[in-house]
PDB file of C-alpha atoms in Angstrom:
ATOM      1  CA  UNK A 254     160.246 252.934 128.120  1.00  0.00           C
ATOM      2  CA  UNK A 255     163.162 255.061 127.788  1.00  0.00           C
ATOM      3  CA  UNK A 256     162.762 258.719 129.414  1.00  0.00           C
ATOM      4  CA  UNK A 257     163.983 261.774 129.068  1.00  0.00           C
ATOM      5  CA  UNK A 258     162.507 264.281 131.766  1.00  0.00           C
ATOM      6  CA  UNK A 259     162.041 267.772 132.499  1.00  0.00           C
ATOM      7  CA  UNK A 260     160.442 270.321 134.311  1.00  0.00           C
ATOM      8  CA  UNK A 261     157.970 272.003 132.135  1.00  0.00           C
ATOM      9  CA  UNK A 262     157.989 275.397 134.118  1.00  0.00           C
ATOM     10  CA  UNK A 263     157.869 278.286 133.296  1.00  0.00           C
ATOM     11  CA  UNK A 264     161.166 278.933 135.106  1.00  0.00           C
ATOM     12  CA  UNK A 265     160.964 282.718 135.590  1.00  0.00           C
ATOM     13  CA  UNK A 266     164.506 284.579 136.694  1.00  0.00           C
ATOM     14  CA  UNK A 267     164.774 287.964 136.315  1.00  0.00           C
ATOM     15  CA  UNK A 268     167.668 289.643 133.323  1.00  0.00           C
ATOM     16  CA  UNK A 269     170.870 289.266 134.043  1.00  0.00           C
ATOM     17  CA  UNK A 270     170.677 285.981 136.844  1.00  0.00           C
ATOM     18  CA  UNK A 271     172.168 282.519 136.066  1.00  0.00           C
ATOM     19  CA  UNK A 272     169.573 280.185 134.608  1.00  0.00           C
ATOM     20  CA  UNK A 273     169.060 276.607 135.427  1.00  0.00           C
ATOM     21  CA  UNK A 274     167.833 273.861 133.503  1.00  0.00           C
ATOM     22  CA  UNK A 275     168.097 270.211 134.166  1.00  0.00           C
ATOM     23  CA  UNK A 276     167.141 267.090 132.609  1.00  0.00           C
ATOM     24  CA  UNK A 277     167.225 263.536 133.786  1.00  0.00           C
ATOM     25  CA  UNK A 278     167.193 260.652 131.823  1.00  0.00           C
ATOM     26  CA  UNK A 279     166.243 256.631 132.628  1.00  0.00           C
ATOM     27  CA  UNK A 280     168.713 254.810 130.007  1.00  0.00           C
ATOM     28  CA  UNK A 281     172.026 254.611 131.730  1.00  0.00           C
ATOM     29  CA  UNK A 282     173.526 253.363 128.259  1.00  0.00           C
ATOM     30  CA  UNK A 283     173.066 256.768 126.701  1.00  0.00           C
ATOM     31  CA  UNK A 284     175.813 257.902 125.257  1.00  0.00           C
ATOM     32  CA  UNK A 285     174.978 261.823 123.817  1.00  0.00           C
ATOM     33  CA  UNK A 286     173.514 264.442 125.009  1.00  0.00           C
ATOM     34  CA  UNK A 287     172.179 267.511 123.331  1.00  0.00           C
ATOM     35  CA  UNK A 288     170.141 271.253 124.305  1.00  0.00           C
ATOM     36  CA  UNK A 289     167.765 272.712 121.961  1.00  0.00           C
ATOM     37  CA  UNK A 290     166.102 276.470 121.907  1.00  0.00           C
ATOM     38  CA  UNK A 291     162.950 276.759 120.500  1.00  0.00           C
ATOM     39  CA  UNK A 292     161.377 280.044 120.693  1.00  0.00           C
ATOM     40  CA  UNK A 293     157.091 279.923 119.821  1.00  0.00           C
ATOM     41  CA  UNK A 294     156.287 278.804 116.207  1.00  0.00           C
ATOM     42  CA  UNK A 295     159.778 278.118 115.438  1.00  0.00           C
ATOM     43  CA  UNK A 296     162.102 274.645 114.704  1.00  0.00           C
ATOM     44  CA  UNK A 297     164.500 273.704 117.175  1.00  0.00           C
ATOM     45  CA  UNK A 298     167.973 275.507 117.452  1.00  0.00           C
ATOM     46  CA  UNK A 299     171.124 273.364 118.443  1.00  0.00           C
ATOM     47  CA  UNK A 300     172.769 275.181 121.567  1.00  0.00           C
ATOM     48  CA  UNK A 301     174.999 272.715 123.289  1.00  0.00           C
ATOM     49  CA  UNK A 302     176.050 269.094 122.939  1.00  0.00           C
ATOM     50  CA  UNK A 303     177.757 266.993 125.542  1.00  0.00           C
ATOM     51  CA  UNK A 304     179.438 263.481 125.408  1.00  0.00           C
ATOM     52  CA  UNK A 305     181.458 263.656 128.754  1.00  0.00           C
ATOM     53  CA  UNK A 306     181.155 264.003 131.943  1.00  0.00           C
ATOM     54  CA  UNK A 307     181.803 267.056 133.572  1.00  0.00           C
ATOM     55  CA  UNK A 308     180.988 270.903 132.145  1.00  0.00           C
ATOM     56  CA  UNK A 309     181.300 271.870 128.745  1.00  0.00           C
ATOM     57  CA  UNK A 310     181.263 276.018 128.309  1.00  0.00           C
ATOM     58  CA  UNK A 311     180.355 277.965 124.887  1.00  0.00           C
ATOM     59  CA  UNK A 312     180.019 281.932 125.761  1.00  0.00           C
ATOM     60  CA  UNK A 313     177.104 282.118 128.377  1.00  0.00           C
ATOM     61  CA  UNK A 314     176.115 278.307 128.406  1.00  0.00           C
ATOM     62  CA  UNK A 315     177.790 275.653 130.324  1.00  0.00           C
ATOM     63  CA  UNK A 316     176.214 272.184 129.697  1.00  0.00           C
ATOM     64  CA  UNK A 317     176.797 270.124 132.962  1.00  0.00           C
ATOM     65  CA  UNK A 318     176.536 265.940 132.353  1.00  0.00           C
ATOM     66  CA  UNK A 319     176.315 263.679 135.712  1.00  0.00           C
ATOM     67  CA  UNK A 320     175.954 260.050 133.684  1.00  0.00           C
ATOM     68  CA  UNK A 321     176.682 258.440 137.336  1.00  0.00           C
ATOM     69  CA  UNK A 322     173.323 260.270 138.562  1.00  0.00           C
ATOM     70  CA  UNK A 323     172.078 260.452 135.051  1.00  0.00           C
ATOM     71  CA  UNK A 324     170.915 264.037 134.627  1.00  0.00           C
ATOM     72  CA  UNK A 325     172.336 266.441 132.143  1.00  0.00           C
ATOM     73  CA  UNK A 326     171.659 270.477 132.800  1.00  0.00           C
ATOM     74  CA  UNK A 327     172.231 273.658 130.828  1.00  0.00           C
ATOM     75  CA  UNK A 328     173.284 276.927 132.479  1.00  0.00           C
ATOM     76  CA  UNK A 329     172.627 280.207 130.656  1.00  0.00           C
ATOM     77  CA  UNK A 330     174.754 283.165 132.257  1.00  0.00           C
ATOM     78  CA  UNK A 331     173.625 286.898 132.097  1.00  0.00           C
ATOM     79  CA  UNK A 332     170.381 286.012 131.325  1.00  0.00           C
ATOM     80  CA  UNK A 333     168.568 288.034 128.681  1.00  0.00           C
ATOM     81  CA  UNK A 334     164.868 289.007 127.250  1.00  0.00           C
ATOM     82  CA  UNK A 335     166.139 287.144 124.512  1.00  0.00           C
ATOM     83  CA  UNK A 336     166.581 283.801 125.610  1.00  0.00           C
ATOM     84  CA  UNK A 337     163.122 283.387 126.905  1.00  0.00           C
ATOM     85  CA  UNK A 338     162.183 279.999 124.806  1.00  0.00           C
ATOM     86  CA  UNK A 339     161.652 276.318 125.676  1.00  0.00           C
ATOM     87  CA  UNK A 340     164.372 274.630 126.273  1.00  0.00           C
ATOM     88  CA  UNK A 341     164.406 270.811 125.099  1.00  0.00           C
ATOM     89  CA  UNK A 342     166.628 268.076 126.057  1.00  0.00           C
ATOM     90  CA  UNK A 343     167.687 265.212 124.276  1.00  0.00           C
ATOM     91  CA  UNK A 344     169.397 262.020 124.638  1.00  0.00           C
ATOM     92  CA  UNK A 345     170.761 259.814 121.983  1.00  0.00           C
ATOM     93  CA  UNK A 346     169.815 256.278 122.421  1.00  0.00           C
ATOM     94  CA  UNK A 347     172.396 253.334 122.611  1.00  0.00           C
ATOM     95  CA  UNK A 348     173.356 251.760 119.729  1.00  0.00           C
ATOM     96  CA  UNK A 349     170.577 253.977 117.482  1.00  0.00           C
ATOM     97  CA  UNK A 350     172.084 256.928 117.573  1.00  0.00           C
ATOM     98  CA  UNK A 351     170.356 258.270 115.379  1.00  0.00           C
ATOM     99  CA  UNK A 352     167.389 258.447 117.409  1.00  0.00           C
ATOM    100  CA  UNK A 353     167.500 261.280 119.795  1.00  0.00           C
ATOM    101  CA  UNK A 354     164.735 261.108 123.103  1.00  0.00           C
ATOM    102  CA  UNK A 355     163.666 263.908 123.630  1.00  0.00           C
ATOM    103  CA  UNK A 356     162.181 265.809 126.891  1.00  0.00           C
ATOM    104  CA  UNK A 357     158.610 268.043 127.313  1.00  0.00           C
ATOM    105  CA  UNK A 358     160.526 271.000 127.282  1.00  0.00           C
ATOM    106  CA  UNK A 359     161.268 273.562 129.944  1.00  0.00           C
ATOM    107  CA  UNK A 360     159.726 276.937 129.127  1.00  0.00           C
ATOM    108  CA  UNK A 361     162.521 279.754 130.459  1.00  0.00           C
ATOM    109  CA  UNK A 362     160.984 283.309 131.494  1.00  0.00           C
ATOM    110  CA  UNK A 363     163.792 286.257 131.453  1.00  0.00           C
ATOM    111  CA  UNK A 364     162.168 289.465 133.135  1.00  0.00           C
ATOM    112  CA  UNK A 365     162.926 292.592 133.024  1.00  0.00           C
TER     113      UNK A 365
ATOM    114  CA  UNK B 160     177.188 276.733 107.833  1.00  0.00           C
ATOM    115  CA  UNK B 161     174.132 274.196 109.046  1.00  0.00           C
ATOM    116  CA  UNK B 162     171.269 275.429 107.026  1.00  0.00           C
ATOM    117  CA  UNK B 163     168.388 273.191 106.302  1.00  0.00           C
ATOM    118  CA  UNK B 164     165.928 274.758 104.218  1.00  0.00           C
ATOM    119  CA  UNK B 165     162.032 273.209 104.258  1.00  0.00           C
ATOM    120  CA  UNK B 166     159.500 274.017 101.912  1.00  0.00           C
ATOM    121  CA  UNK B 167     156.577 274.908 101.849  1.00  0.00           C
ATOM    122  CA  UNK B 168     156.807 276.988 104.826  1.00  0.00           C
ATOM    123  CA  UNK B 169     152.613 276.639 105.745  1.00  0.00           C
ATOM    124  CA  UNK B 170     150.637 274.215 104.049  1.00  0.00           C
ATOM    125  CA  UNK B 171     146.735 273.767 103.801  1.00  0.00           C
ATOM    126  CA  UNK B 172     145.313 270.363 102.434  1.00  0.00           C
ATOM    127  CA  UNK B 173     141.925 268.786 102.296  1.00  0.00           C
ATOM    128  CA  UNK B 174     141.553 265.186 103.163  1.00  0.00           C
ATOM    129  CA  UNK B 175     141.555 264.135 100.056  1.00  0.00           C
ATOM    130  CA  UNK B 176     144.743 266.239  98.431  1.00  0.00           C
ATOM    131  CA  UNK B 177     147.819 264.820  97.352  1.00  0.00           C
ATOM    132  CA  UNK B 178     150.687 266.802  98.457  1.00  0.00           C
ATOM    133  CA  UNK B 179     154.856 267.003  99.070  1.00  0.00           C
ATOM    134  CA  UNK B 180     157.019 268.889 102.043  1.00  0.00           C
ATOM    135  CA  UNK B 181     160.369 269.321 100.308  1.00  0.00           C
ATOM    136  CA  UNK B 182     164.051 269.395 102.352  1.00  0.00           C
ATOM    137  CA  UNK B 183     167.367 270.006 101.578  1.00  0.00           C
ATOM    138  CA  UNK B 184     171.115 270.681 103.090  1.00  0.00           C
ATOM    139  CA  UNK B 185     174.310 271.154 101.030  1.00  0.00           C
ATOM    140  CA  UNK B 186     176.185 270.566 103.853  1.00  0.00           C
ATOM    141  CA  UNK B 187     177.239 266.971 102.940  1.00  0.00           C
ATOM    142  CA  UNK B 188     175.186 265.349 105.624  1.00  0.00           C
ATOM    143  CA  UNK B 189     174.770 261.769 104.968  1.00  0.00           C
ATOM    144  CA  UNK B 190     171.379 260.985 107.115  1.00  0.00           C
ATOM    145  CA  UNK B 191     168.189 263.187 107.306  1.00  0.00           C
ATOM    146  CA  UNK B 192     165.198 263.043 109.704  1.00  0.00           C
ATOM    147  CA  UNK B 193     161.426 263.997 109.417  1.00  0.00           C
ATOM    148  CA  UNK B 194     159.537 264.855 112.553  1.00  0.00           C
ATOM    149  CA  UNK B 195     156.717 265.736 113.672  1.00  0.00           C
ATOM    150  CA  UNK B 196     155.757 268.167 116.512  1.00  0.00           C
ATOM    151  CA  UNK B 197     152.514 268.957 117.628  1.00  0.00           C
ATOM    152  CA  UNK B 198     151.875 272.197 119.952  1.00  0.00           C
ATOM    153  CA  UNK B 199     153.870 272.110 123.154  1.00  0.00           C
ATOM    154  CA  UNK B 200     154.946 268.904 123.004  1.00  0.00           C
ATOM    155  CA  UNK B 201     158.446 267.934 121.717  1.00  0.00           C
ATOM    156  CA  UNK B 202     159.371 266.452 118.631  1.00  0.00           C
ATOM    157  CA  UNK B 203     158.172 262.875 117.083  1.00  0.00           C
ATOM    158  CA  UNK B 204     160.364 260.758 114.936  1.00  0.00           C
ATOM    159  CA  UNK B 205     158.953 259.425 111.882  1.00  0.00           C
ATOM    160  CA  UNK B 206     161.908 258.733 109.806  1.00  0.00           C
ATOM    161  CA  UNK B 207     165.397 258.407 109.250  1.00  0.00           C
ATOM    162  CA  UNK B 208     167.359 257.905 105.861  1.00  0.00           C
ATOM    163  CA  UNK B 209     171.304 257.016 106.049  1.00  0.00           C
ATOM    164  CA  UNK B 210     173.019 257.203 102.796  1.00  0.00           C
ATOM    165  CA  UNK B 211     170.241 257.733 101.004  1.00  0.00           C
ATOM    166  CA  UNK B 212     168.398 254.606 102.468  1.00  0.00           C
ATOM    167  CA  UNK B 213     165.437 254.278 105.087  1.00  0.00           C
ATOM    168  CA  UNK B 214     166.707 252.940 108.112  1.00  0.00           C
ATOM    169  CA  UNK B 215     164.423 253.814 110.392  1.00  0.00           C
ATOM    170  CA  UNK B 216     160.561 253.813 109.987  1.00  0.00           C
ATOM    171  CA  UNK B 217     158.410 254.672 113.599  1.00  0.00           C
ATOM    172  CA  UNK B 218     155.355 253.060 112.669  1.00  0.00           C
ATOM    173  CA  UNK B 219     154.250 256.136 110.648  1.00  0.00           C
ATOM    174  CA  UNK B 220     150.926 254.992 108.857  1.00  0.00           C
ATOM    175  CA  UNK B 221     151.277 254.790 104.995  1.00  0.00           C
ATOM    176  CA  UNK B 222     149.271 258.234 104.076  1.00  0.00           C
ATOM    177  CA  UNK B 223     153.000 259.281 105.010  1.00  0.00           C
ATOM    178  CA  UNK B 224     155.299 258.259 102.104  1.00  0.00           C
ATOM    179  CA  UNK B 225     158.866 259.903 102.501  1.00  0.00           C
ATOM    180  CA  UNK B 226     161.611 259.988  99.544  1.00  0.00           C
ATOM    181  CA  UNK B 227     165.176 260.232  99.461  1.00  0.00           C
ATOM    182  CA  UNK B 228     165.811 261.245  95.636  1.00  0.00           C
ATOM    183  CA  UNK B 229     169.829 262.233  96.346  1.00  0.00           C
ATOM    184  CA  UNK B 230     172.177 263.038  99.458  1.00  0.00           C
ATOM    185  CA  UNK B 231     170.488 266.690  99.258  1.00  0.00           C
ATOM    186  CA  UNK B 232     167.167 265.904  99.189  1.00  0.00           C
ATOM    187  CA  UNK B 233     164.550 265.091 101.559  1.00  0.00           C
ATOM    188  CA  UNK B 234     160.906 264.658 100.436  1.00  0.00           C
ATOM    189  CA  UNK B 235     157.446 263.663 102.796  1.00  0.00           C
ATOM    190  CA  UNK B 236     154.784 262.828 100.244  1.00  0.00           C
ATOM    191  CA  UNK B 237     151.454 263.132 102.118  1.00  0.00           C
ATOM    192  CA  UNK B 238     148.127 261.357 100.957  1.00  0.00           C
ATOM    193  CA  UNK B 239     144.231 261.041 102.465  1.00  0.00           C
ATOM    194  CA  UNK B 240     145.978 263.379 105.313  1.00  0.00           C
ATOM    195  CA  UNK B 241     143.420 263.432 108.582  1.00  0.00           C
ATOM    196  CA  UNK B 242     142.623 266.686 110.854  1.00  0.00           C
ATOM    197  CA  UNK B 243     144.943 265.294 113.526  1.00  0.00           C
ATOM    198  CA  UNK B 244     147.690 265.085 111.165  1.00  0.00           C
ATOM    199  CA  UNK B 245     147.797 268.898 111.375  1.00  0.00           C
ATOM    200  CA  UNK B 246     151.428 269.711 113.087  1.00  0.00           C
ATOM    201  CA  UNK B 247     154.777 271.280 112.391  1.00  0.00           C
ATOM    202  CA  UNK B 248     156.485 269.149 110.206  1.00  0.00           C
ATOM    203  CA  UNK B 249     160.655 269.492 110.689  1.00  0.00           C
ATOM    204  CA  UNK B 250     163.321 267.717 108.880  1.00  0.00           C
ATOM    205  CA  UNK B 251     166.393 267.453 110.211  1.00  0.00           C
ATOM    206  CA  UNK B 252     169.904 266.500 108.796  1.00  0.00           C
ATOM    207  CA  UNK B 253     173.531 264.809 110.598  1.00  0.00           C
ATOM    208  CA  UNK B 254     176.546 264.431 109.047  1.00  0.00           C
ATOM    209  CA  UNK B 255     175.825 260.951 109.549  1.00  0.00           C
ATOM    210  CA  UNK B 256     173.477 258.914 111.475  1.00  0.00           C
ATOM    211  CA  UNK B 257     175.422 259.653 114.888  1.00  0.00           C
ATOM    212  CA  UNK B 258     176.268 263.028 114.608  1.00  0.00           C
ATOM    213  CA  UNK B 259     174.475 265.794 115.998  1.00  0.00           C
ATOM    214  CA  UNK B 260     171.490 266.913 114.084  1.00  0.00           C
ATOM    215  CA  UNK B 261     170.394 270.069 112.802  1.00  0.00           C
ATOM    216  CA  UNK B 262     167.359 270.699 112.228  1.00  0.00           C
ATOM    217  CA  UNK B 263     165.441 273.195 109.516  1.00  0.00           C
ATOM    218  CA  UNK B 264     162.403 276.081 110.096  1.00  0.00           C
ATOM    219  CA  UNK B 265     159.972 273.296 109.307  1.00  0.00           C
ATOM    220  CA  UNK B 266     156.498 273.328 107.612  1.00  0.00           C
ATOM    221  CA  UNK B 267     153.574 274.091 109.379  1.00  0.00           C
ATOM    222  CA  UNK B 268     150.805 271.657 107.996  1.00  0.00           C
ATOM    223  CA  UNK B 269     147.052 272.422 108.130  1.00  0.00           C
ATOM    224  CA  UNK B 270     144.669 269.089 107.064  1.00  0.00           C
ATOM    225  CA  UNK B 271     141.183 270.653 106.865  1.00  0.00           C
TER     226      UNK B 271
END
């Protein structure tokens, strides 16, 4: 069974801290990786993707990928009210790429 | 631009209704993706068309029929629906099937 895991949370940091999220995954074959925001009642929003090791920065979100120690993590900068959501991982699988695993979901709480 | 639209956005069916979820992208994306999410758990699979073909079928039982009339267009045709059934409903398009995907604000399905 090929996993993709995560911490469900909530992860609570206060506005304005560095955010954490990780994600570890079982198939060492997988080749992409990808973070999703989903705030309540909504569809998944693309935020990073990551096909190499090493960071990968867009504005306040670095993606992080460890394939050697297979875990993939997302760090949001400057925190904000805004980016409270669940935050899903998912992995592509090898040689179906097309068919992304995806984690439980971490649920991030940004307090004021 | 990565817009999927879905519609409707909130459907209510009896068991016994015959009904359609309707996608589509202009965004030239050559594969598309129905899931299905229930509440706080991540998103399921069901199906994957590339190039306007199935390629991928999870094991999704028959009262779920899904349609591929053109590159643009992504139909679920949904039949003698059960309570359970009731979820989110998201589609999801790639450019093709290893791209990254995007997904659209999904339909939120009620089986009564």
């Amino acid at each position: 069974q090929k996993e993709v895991e995560q911490n469900s949370g909530p992860l609570s940091v206060p506005e304005g801290a560095i955010a954490s999220l990780n994600c570890t995954y079982s198939d060492r074959g997988s080749q992409s990786f990808f973070w999703y925001r989903q705030y309540s009642g909504k569809s998944p929003e693309l935020i990073m993707f990551i096909y190499s090791n090493g960071d990968k920065e867009d504005g306040r979100f670095t993606a992080q990928l460890n394939k050697a120690s297979q875990y993939v993590s997302l760090l949001i900068r400057d925190s904000q009210p805004s980016d409270s959501a669940t935050y899903l991982c998912a992995v592509s699988q090898p040689g179906t790429a097309s068919k992304l695993t995806f984690g439980t979901g971490t649920r991030l709480q940004v307090t004021l | 631009d990565t817009e999927v639209t879905q519609t409707p956005k909130h459907l209510v069916m009896g068991m016994t209704n015959k009904k359609s979820l309707k996608c589509e992208q202009h965004m030239g994306h050559r594969a598309m993706y129905w899931y299905k999410q229930k509440a706080k758990k991540p998103p399921e699979l069901m199906f994957v068309y590339s190039y306007e073909k199935l390629s991928i079928n999870e094991s999704v039982p028959s009262r779920f029929s899904p349609e591929c009339p053109n590159s643009s267009l992504l139909n679920l045709h949904l039949h003698a629906l059960q309570p359970e059934d009731s979820a989110l409903y998201l589609c999801a398009s790639s450019l093709n099937f290893i791209e990254t995907q995007y997904f659209g604000p999904g339909t939120r399905l009620l089986v009564l």
